[in-house]
C-alpha cells in the first residue's frame, strides 16, 4: 500500500495535477480511419465541480469520456485524471487508476442474471472488500439511490429508472472521486430523467466530481451548472451556469 502511494505521488508531476481533478491540454484524437473525433481540446475541472458535456451526435462527447477512462488513447496532448498521467500510464496501472472513477452508461449494463444486491456487491468484490463491509456498504448506497426495498429484484423486474439507479449505486459503492456518466438519461422518460439528474446533483453535493454527457435540454437549462459544448470535435463554448446551446 505504501509502495502504491509512493508510485501515485511520483505520477503527480505538475501543479495542475494537484489543482485539477481532470486536465486536458492540446488533446487530439482521431480514430484509425483518420476521422478526427476531438481537436485541440483544453479543459480543466476542479475537484467537486458538476459539469455537463453537450453537443450533437458525433461531436465527440463519448470519445472525451473514453479518454478520461483511458479506454481510448490520445494521438497527442496531455490527459491528467485524479493525479494520474494517462498518456504515460502503463497498461497494468489502468485497473488501479479506474478505482477512482464511477461510470454510468445510457444502457445501464447490469448483470441480467443477478439481483440488485449482487449487481452492486460485484463492484465491491472486484476491489476485494470483505463480506462484512459489503453487507454494510451495499444497503447503504441502495438507500441513497432510493432502492432500499428492491435488493432482491432482477434487472428485468425493474423500470428503466430503477435500473439506472442500480447502475448508479454500483458506480458509487466504492466511493470514487469522479463520476462519469455518458447520456445516463438517454433511455428514460422525463420524470425518471429528472430524478436521476437530481440524484447526480446530490452525489455532487457530497463531494464527488460529476461529469455528465447529455442531450437533455430542459434539465441542462434548469440545473444551471457549467456546460461545455462540443461541435465536430471542438469545444465551442464553456460556460458557468450555462444553458443548452442549439447546434444549428
Ligand atoms: P458523440 O458521443 O458526441 O455522439 P463520438 O465520440 O461517439 O460522438 O464520435 C465522434 C466521432 O468519432 C464521430 O465521427 C464518430 O463516427 C467517430 N468514432 C467514434 N468511435 C469510433 C470508432 N471506434 N472508430 C472510428 N470512428 C469512431
Ligand atoms: Mg456518444
Tab-separated table of N, CA, C and O in Angstrom, residues 117-129 134 169-174:
chain	number	residue	atom	x	y	z
A	117	UNK	N	-28.867	-6.503	-5.350
A	117	UNK	CA	-27.803	-6.556	-4.344
A	117	UNK	C	-26.511	-7.078	-4.968
A	117	UNK	O	-25.433	-6.491	-4.793
A	118	UNK	N	-26.611	-8.175	-5.727
A	118	UNK	CA	-25.414	-8.794	-6.302
A	118	UNK	C	-24.765	-7.894	-7.365
A	118	UNK	O	-23.547	-7.879	-7.495
A	119	UNK	N	-25.579	-7.156	-8.113
A	119	UNK	CA	-25.014	-6.233	-9.099
A	119	UNK	C	-24.130	-5.185	-8.430
A	119	UNK	O	-23.075	-4.827	-8.940
A	120	UNK	N	-24.574	-4.704	-7.279
A	120	UNK	CA	-23.799	-3.662	-6.583
A	120	UNK	C	-22.624	-4.292	-5.830
A	120	UNK	O	-21.506	-3.767	-5.861
A	121	UNK	N	-22.883	-5.438	-5.209
A	121	UNK	CA	-21.816	-6.123	-4.459
A	121	UNK	C	-20.653	-6.507	-5.366
A	121	UNK	O	-19.491	-6.501	-4.946
A	122	UNK	N	-20.980	-6.811	-6.617
A	122	UNK	CA	-19.971	-7.206	-7.603
A	122	UNK	C	-18.824	-6.184	-7.673
A	122	UNK	O	-17.641	-6.548	-7.694
A	123	UNK	N	-19.191	-4.907	-7.675
A	123	UNK	CA	-18.176	-3.841	-7.756
A	123	UNK	C	-17.263	-3.867	-6.522
A	123	UNK	O	-16.069	-3.578	-6.611
A	124	UNK	N	-17.828	-4.222	-5.381
A	124	UNK	CA	-17.029	-4.275	-4.151
A	124	UNK	C	-16.122	-5.511	-4.149
A	124	UNK	O	-15.005	-5.472	-3.632
A	125	UNK	N	-16.621	-6.595	-4.750
A	125	UNK	CA	-15.809	-7.827	-4.784
A	125	UNK	C	-14.574	-7.613	-5.651
A	125	UNK	O	-13.498	-8.120	-5.344
A	126	UNK	N	-14.737	-6.837	-6.742
A	126	UNK	CA	-13.598	-6.577	-7.624
A	126	UNK	C	-12.469	-5.896	-6.850
A	126	UNK	O	-11.299	-6.166	-7.091
A	127	UNK	N	-12.816	-5.025	-5.904
A	127	UNK	CA	-11.773	-4.351	-5.126
A	127	UNK	C	-11.521	-5.058	-3.779
A	127	UNK	O	-10.933	-4.488	-2.864
A	128	UNK	N	-11.959	-6.314	-3.734
A	128	UNK	CA	-11.651	-7.193	-2.598
A	128	UNK	C	-12.099	-6.677	-1.231
A	128	UNK	O	-11.372	-6.794	-0.243
A	129	UNK	N	-13.286	-6.105	-1.203
A	129	UNK	CA	-13.871	-5.743	0.089
A	129	UNK	C	-14.305	-7.024	0.810
A	129	UNK	O	-14.679	-8.009	0.167
A	134	UNK	N	-19.185	-5.402	2.600
A	134	UNK	CA	-20.182	-5.428	1.520
A	134	UNK	C	-21.592	-5.387	2.107
A	134	UNK	O	-22.449	-4.635	1.630
A	169	UNK	N	-25.755	3.112	-8.167
A	169	UNK	CA	-25.288	2.552	-6.890
A	169	UNK	C	-24.006	1.750	-7.094
A	169	UNK	O	-23.054	1.862	-6.317
A	170	UNK	N	-23.975	0.976	-8.169
A	170	UNK	CA	-22.776	0.178	-8.463
A	170	UNK	C	-21.575	1.094	-8.746
A	170	UNK	O	-20.452	0.817	-8.316
A	171	UNK	N	-21.828	2.206	-9.449
A	171	UNK	CA	-20.739	3.140	-9.769
A	171	UNK	C	-20.217	3.838	-8.516
A	171	UNK	O	-19.066	4.246	-8.468
A	172	UNK	N	-21.080	3.987	-7.509
A	172	UNK	CA	-20.719	4.801	-6.343
A	172	UNK	C	-20.269	4.007	-5.131
A	172	UNK	O	-19.684	4.578	-4.208
A	173	UNK	N	-20.532	2.713	-5.126
A	173	UNK	CA	-20.337	1.957	-3.882
A	173	UNK	C	-18.878	1.945	-3.415
A	173	UNK	O	-18.600	1.882	-2.221
A	174	UNK	N	-17.942	2.063	-4.374
A	174	UNK	CA	-16.530	2.098	-3.973
A	174	UNK	C	-16.025	3.509	-3.694
A	174	UNK	O	-14.825	3.733	-3.602
